[in-house]
JSON list of C-alpha atoms in Angstrom, two decimals:
[
{"chain": "K", "resi": 28, "resn": "MET", "atom": "CA", "xyz": [57.32, 142.29, 127.88]},
{"chain": "K", "resi": 29, "resn": "VAL", "atom": "CA", "xyz": [60.45, 141.15, 126.02]},
{"chain": "K", "resi": 30, "resn": "MET", "atom": "CA", "xyz": [63.62, 141.06, 128.09]},
{"chain": "K", "resi": 31, "resn": "ASP", "atom": "CA", "xyz": [66.88, 142.14, 126.50]},
{"chain": "K", "resi": 32, "resn": "SER", "atom": "CA", "xyz": [69.44, 139.38, 126.26]},
{"chain": "K", "resi": 33, "resn": "LEU", "atom": "CA", "xyz": [72.82, 140.12, 127.76]},
{"chain": "K", "resi": 34, "resn": "ILE", "atom": "CA", "xyz": [75.51, 139.84, 125.08]},
{"chain": "K", "resi": 35, "resn": "LYS", "atom": "CA", "xyz": [78.59, 140.44, 127.24]},
{"chain": "K", "resi": 36, "resn": "ARG", "atom": "CA", "xyz": [79.45, 141.54, 130.79]},
{"chain": "K", "resi": 37, "resn": "TYR", "atom": "CA", "xyz": [82.73, 143.08, 131.82]},
{"chain": "K", "resi": 38, "resn": "SER", "atom": "CA", "xyz": [83.28, 143.23, 135.60]},
{"chain": "K", "resi": 39, "resn": "TYR", "atom": "CA", "xyz": [85.94, 145.00, 137.59]},
{"chain": "K", "resi": 40, "resn": "THR", "atom": "CA", "xyz": [86.91, 145.21, 141.24]},
{"chain": "K", "resi": 41, "resn": "ILE", "atom": "CA", "xyz": [87.75, 148.78, 142.26]},
{"chain": "K", "resi": 42, "resn": "THR", "atom": "CA", "xyz": [90.00, 149.33, 145.27]},
{"chain": "K", "resi": 43, "resn": "ARG", "atom": "CA", "xyz": [89.71, 152.23, 147.67]},
{"chain": "K", "resi": 44, "resn": "ASN", "atom": "CA", "xyz": [92.40, 154.92, 147.29]},
{"chain": "K", "resi": 45, "resn": "ASP", "atom": "CA", "xyz": [94.17, 152.99, 144.51]},
{"chain": "K", "resi": 46, "resn": "PHE", "atom": "CA", "xyz": [95.17, 155.95, 142.35]},
{"chain": "K", "resi": 47, "resn": "VAL", "atom": "CA", "xyz": [97.87, 153.89, 140.59]},
{"chain": "K", "resi": 48, "resn": "THR", "atom": "CA", "xyz": [95.37, 151.68, 138.75]},
{"chain": "K", "resi": 49, "resn": "ALA", "atom": "CA", "xyz": [92.41, 154.08, 138.84]},
{"chain": "K", "resi": 50, "resn": "GLY", "atom": "CA", "xyz": [91.06, 154.52, 135.34]},
{"chain": "K", "resi": 51, "resn": "LYS", "atom": "CA", "xyz": [92.17, 151.11, 134.07]},
{"chain": "K", "resi": 52, "resn": "SER", "atom": "CA", "xyz": [88.66, 149.67, 134.18]},
{"chain": "K", "resi": 53, "resn": "SER", "atom": "CA", "xyz": [87.14, 152.49, 132.15]},
{"chain": "K", "resi": 54, "resn": "SER", "atom": "CA", "xyz": [90.05, 152.29, 129.69]},
{"chain": "K", "resi": 55, "resn": "ASP", "atom": "CA", "xyz": [89.50, 148.55, 129.31]},
{"chain": "K", "resi": 56, "resn": "ILE", "atom": "CA", "xyz": [85.77, 149.09, 128.72]},
{"chain": "K", "resi": 57, "resn": "LYS", "atom": "CA", "xyz": [86.55, 151.70, 126.05]},
{"chain": "K", "resi": 58, "resn": "GLY", "atom": "CA", "xyz": [88.90, 149.29, 124.25]},
{"chain": "K", "resi": 59, "resn": "ASN", "atom": "CA", "xyz": [86.42, 146.42, 124.41]},
{"chain": "K", "resi": 60, "resn": "LEU", "atom": "CA", "xyz": [83.58, 148.56, 123.03]},
{"chain": "K", "resi": 61, "resn": "LYS", "atom": "CA", "xyz": [85.80, 149.76, 120.19]},
{"chain": "K", "resi": 62, "resn": "ALA", "atom": "CA", "xyz": [86.80, 146.16, 119.39]},
{"chain": "K", "resi": 63, "resn": "ILE", "atom": "CA", "xyz": [83.16, 145.07, 119.02]},
{"chain": "K", "resi": 64, "resn": "GLY", "atom": "CA", "xyz": [82.28, 148.00, 116.78]},
{"chain": "K", "resi": 65, "resn": "ILE", "atom": "CA", "xyz": [80.33, 150.35, 119.05]},
{"chain": "K", "resi": 66, "resn": "ASP", "atom": "CA", "xyz": [80.16, 153.86, 117.55]},
{"chain": "K", "resi": 67, "resn": "ALA", "atom": "CA", "xyz": [82.55, 156.55, 118.77]},
{"chain": "K", "resi": 68, "resn": "LYS", "atom": "CA", "xyz": [79.85, 158.81, 120.26]},
{"chain": "K", "resi": 69, "resn": "THR", "atom": "CA", "xyz": [78.51, 155.99, 122.45]},
{"chain": "K", "resi": 70, "resn": "ILE", "atom": "CA", "xyz": [82.03, 154.93, 123.45]},
{"chain": "K", "resi": 71, "resn": "ARG", "atom": "CA", "xyz": [82.78, 158.50, 124.55]},
{"chain": "K", "resi": 72, "resn": "LYS", "atom": "CA", "xyz": [79.67, 158.58, 126.75]},
{"chain": "K", "resi": 73, "resn": "ILE", "atom": "CA", "xyz": [80.47, 155.20, 128.30]},
{"chain": "K", "resi": 74, "resn": "ALA", "atom": "CA", "xyz": [84.12, 156.18, 128.85]},
{"chain": "K", "resi": 75, "resn": "ILE", "atom": "CA", "xyz": [83.10, 159.34, 130.74]},
{"chain": "K", "resi": 76, "resn": "ILE", "atom": "CA", "xyz": [80.45, 157.54, 132.78]},
{"chain": "K", "resi": 77, "resn": "SER", "atom": "CA", "xyz": [82.66, 154.60, 133.71]},
{"chain": "K", "resi": 78, "resn": "TYR", "atom": "CA", "xyz": [85.66, 156.80, 134.54]},
{"chain": "K", "resi": 79, "resn": "GLU", "atom": "CA", "xyz": [83.65, 159.13, 136.78]},
{"chain": "K", "resi": 80, "resn": "ALA", "atom": "CA", "xyz": [82.02, 156.14, 138.50]},
{"chain": "K", "resi": 81, "resn": "GLU", "atom": "CA", "xyz": [85.34, 154.38, 138.95]},
{"chain": "K", "resi": 82, "resn": "MET", "atom": "CA", "xyz": [86.93, 157.47, 140.48]},
{"chain": "K", "resi": 83, "resn": "ASN", "atom": "CA", "xyz": [83.98, 157.95, 142.84]},
{"chain": "K", "resi": 84, "resn": "ILE", "atom": "CA", "xyz": [84.48, 154.40, 144.11]},
{"chain": "K", "resi": 85, "resn": "VAL", "atom": "CA", "xyz": [88.25, 154.98, 144.54]},
{"chain": "K", "resi": 86, "resn": "ILE", "atom": "CA", "xyz": [87.81, 158.32, 146.32]},
{"chain": "K", "resi": 87, "resn": "HIS", "atom": "CA", "xyz": [84.63, 158.01, 148.35]},
{"chain": "K", "resi": 88, "resn": "SER", "atom": "CA", "xyz": [83.98, 154.36, 149.22]},
{"chain": "K", "resi": 89, "resn": "MET", "atom": "CA", "xyz": [85.60, 151.38, 150.84]},
{"chain": "K", "resi": 90, "resn": "GLY", "atom": "CA", "xyz": [85.88, 149.78, 147.37]},
{"chain": "K", "resi": 91, "resn": "GLY", "atom": "CA", "xyz": [83.41, 148.16, 145.05]},
{"chain": "K", "resi": 92, "resn": "LYS", "atom": "CA", "xyz": [82.50, 146.71, 141.68]},
{"chain": "K", "resi": 93, "resn": "LEU", "atom": "CA", "xyz": [81.90, 148.21, 138.27]},
{"chain": "K", "resi": 94, "resn": "HIS", "atom": "CA", "xyz": [80.05, 146.21, 135.61]},
{"chain": "K", "resi": 95, "resn": "CYS", "atom": "CA", "xyz": [79.53, 147.01, 131.94]},
{"chain": "K", "resi": 96, "resn": "ASP", "atom": "CA", "xyz": [76.65, 145.02, 130.47]},
{"chain": "K", "resi": 97, "resn": "ILE", "atom": "CA", "xyz": [76.24, 145.07, 126.71]},
{"chain": "K", "resi": 98, "resn": "TYR", "atom": "CA", "xyz": [72.87, 144.38, 125.14]},
{"chain": "K", "resi": 99, "resn": "GLU", "atom": "CA", "xyz": [71.81, 144.66, 121.51]},
{"chain": "K", "resi": 100, "resn": "GLU", "atom": "CA", "xyz": [70.30, 148.13, 121.93]},
{"chain": "K", "resi": 101, "resn": "LYS", "atom": "CA", "xyz": [71.91, 149.50, 125.09]},
{"chain": "K", "resi": 102, "resn": "ILE", "atom": "CA", "xyz": [74.89, 149.46, 127.41]},
{"chain": "K", "resi": 103, "resn": "VAL", "atom": "CA", "xyz": [74.29, 149.41, 131.15]},
{"chain": "K", "resi": 104, "resn": "ILE", "atom": "CA", "xyz": [76.92, 150.47, 133.67]},
{"chain": "K", "resi": 105, "resn": "VAL", "atom": "CA", "xyz": [76.31, 149.21, 137.22]},
{"chain": "K", "resi": 106, "resn": "CYS", "atom": "CA", "xyz": [78.44, 150.54, 140.07]},
{"chain": "K", "resi": 107, "resn": "GLU", "atom": "CA", "xyz": [78.16, 149.03, 143.53]},
{"chain": "K", "resi": 108, "resn": "ASP", "atom": "CA", "xyz": [80.33, 150.26, 146.34]},
{"chain": "K", "resi": 109, "resn": "GLU", "atom": "CA", "xyz": [80.72, 149.53, 150.03]},
{"chain": "K", "resi": 110, "resn": "GLY", "atom": "CA", "xyz": [79.85, 152.37, 152.41]},
{"chain": "K", "resi": 111, "resn": "PRO", "atom": "CA", "xyz": [79.77, 154.98, 153.71]},
{"chain": "K", "resi": 112, "resn": "GLY", "atom": "CA", "xyz": [76.95, 156.02, 151.39]},
{"chain": "K", "resi": 113, "resn": "ILE", "atom": "CA", "xyz": [75.82, 159.45, 150.26]},
{"chain": "K", "resi": 114, "resn": "PRO", "atom": "CA", "xyz": [73.92, 161.31, 153.01]},
{"chain": "K", "resi": 115, "resn": "ASP", "atom": "CA", "xyz": [72.31, 163.87, 150.67]},
{"chain": "K", "resi": 116, "resn": "ILE", "atom": "CA", "xyz": [71.97, 162.67, 147.06]},
{"chain": "K", "resi": 117, "resn": "ASP", "atom": "CA", "xyz": [70.42, 165.93, 145.87]},
{"chain": "K", "resi": 118, "resn": "LYS", "atom": "CA", "xyz": [73.39, 167.88, 147.19]},
{"chain": "K", "resi": 119, "resn": "ALA", "atom": "CA", "xyz": [75.85, 165.36, 145.72]},
{"chain": "K", "resi": 120, "resn": "MET", "atom": "CA", "xyz": [74.19, 165.83, 142.31]},
{"chain": "K", "resi": 121, "resn": "THR", "atom": "CA", "xyz": [74.93, 169.57, 142.41]},
{"chain": "K", "resi": 122, "resn": "GLU", "atom": "CA", "xyz": [77.76, 170.57, 140.07]},
{"chain": "K", "resi": 123, "resn": "GLY", "atom": "CA", "xyz": [80.79, 171.68, 142.07]},
{"chain": "K", "resi": 124, "resn": "PHE", "atom": "CA", "xyz": [79.73, 170.07, 145.35]},
{"chain": "K", "resi": 125, "resn": "SER", "atom": "CA", "xyz": [82.44, 167.75, 146.63]},
{"chain": "K", "resi": 126, "resn": "THR", "atom": "CA", "xyz": [83.29, 165.86, 149.78]},
{"chain": "K", "resi": 127, "resn": "ALA", "atom": "CA", "xyz": [86.70, 164.78, 148.45]},
{"chain": "K", "resi": 128, "resn": "PRO", "atom": "CA", "xyz": [89.47, 165.22, 151.02]},
{"chain": "K", "resi": 129, "resn": "GLU", "atom": "CA", "xyz": [92.24, 167.76, 150.44]},
{"chain": "K", "resi": 130, "resn": "ASN", "atom": "CA", "xyz": [94.85, 165.12, 149.52]},
{"chain": "K", "resi": 131, "resn": "VAL", "atom": "CA", "xyz": [92.58, 163.93, 146.68]},
{"chain": "K", "resi": 132, "resn": "ARG", "atom": "CA", "xyz": [91.99, 167.49, 145.47]},
{"chain": "K", "resi": 133, "resn": "GLU", "atom": "CA", "xyz": [95.75, 168.02, 145.40]},
{"chain": "K", "resi": 134, "resn": "LEU", "atom": "CA", "xyz": [95.91, 165.14, 142.91]},
{"chain": "K", "resi": 135, "resn": "GLY", "atom": "CA", "xyz": [93.46, 167.01, 140.66]},
{"chain": "K", "resi": 136, "resn": "PHE", "atom": "CA", "xyz": [90.32, 165.07, 141.55]},
{"chain": "K", "resi": 137, "resn": "GLY", "atom": "CA", "xyz": [87.25, 165.99, 143.57]},
{"chain": "K", "resi": 138, "resn": "ALA", "atom": "CA", "xyz": [85.90, 168.90, 141.55]},
{"chain": "K", "resi": 139, "resn": "GLY", "atom": "CA", "xyz": [82.32, 167.84, 142.22]},
{"chain": "K", "resi": 140, "resn": "MET", "atom": "CA", "xyz": [81.50, 166.87, 138.64]},
{"chain": "K", "resi": 141, "resn": "GLY", "atom": "CA", "xyz": [81.42, 163.07, 138.95]},
{"chain": "K", "resi": 142, "resn": "LEU", "atom": "CA", "xyz": [77.75, 162.37, 139.54]},
{"chain": "K", "resi": 143, "resn": "PRO", "atom": "CA", "xyz": [76.52, 165.30, 137.40]},
{"chain": "K", "resi": 144, "resn": "ASN", "atom": "CA", "xyz": [78.67, 164.06, 134.49]},
{"chain": "K", "resi": 145, "resn": "ILE", "atom": "CA", "xyz": [77.44, 160.49, 134.90]},
{"chain": "K", "resi": 146, "resn": "LYS", "atom": "CA", "xyz": [73.85, 161.71, 134.73]},
{"chain": "K", "resi": 147, "resn": "ARG", "atom": "CA", "xyz": [74.55, 164.14, 131.85]},
{"chain": "K", "resi": 148, "resn": "TYR", "atom": "CA", "xyz": [75.92, 161.42, 129.56]},
{"chain": "K", "resi": 149, "resn": "SER", "atom": "CA", "xyz": [73.32, 158.77, 130.36]},
{"chain": "K", "resi": 150, "resn": "ASP", "atom": "CA", "xyz": [69.93, 158.07, 128.83]},
{"chain": "K", "resi": 151, "resn": "GLU", "atom": "CA", "xyz": [68.71, 156.62, 132.15]},
{"chain": "K", "resi": 152, "resn": "PHE", "atom": "CA", "xyz": [70.24, 157.30, 135.57]},
{"chain": "K", "resi": 153, "resn": "LYS", "atom": "CA", "xyz": [69.31, 155.66, 138.87]},
{"chain": "K", "resi": 154, "resn": "ILE", "atom": "CA", "xyz": [71.07, 156.06, 142.19]},
{"chain": "K", "resi": 155, "resn": "SER", "atom": "CA", "xyz": [70.37, 154.70, 145.65]},
{"chain": "K", "resi": 156, "resn": "SER", "atom": "CA", "xyz": [72.49, 154.98, 148.75]},
{"chain": "K", "resi": 157, "resn": "SER", "atom": "CA", "xyz": [72.57, 153.86, 152.36]},
{"chain": "K", "resi": 158, "resn": "ASP", "atom": "CA", "xyz": [75.17, 153.50, 155.10]},
{"chain": "K", "resi": 159, "resn": "ASN", "atom": "CA", "xyz": [76.14, 150.21, 153.46]},
{"chain": "K", "resi": 160, "resn": "GLY", "atom": "CA", "xyz": [77.01, 151.75, 150.10]},
{"chain": "K", "resi": 161, "resn": "THR", "atom": "CA", "xyz": [75.80, 153.26, 146.87]},
{"chain": "K", "resi": 162, "resn": "ILE", "atom": "CA", "xyz": [74.42, 151.68, 143.71]},
{"chain": "K", "resi": 163, "resn": "ILE", "atom": "CA", "xyz": [74.34, 153.56, 140.43]},
{"chain": "K", "resi": 164, "resn": "VAL", "atom": "CA", "xyz": [72.70, 152.09, 137.33]},
{"chain": "K", "resi": 165, "resn": "VAL", "atom": "CA", "xyz": [73.21, 153.98, 134.09]},
{"chain": "K", "resi": 166, "resn": "THR", "atom": "CA", "xyz": [71.85, 153.13, 130.66]},
{"chain": "K", "resi": 167, "resn": "VAL", "atom": "CA", "xyz": [73.13, 154.44, 127.34]},
{"chain": "K", "resi": 168, "resn": "LEU", "atom": "CA", "xyz": [71.11, 153.56, 124.26]},
{"chain": "K", "resi": 169, "resn": "ILE", "atom": "CA", "xyz": [73.03, 152.31, 121.24]}
]
């Protein structure tokens, strides 16, 4: 089995409830992918995935990390957050289901499309969750 060689990794620390800088990581990823010549269709997918993941960390966790790993034939987004975890992943994957608090909904977030959109725009989607946090690994083929 041949392992893909990592070309570049972009890593970001995402802070809980930081709506002022929320979205900056996904915007930075989009700019970096454009600068290295990734096609527009792939950039759009990665921008949606990374934004939805970033907002989930801001809204639902105690904070976390978002990584964008670029390989020759794929881009992998890894999101790792700190608690409280997702009690029912199947329910959380249902379009329209949201546990976002009212103050977040008043800001226009929390429509229950985050995880479904992440899965929709990925070629591979993996999620695991416990009381300690959630890990999402998404692959988009180039």
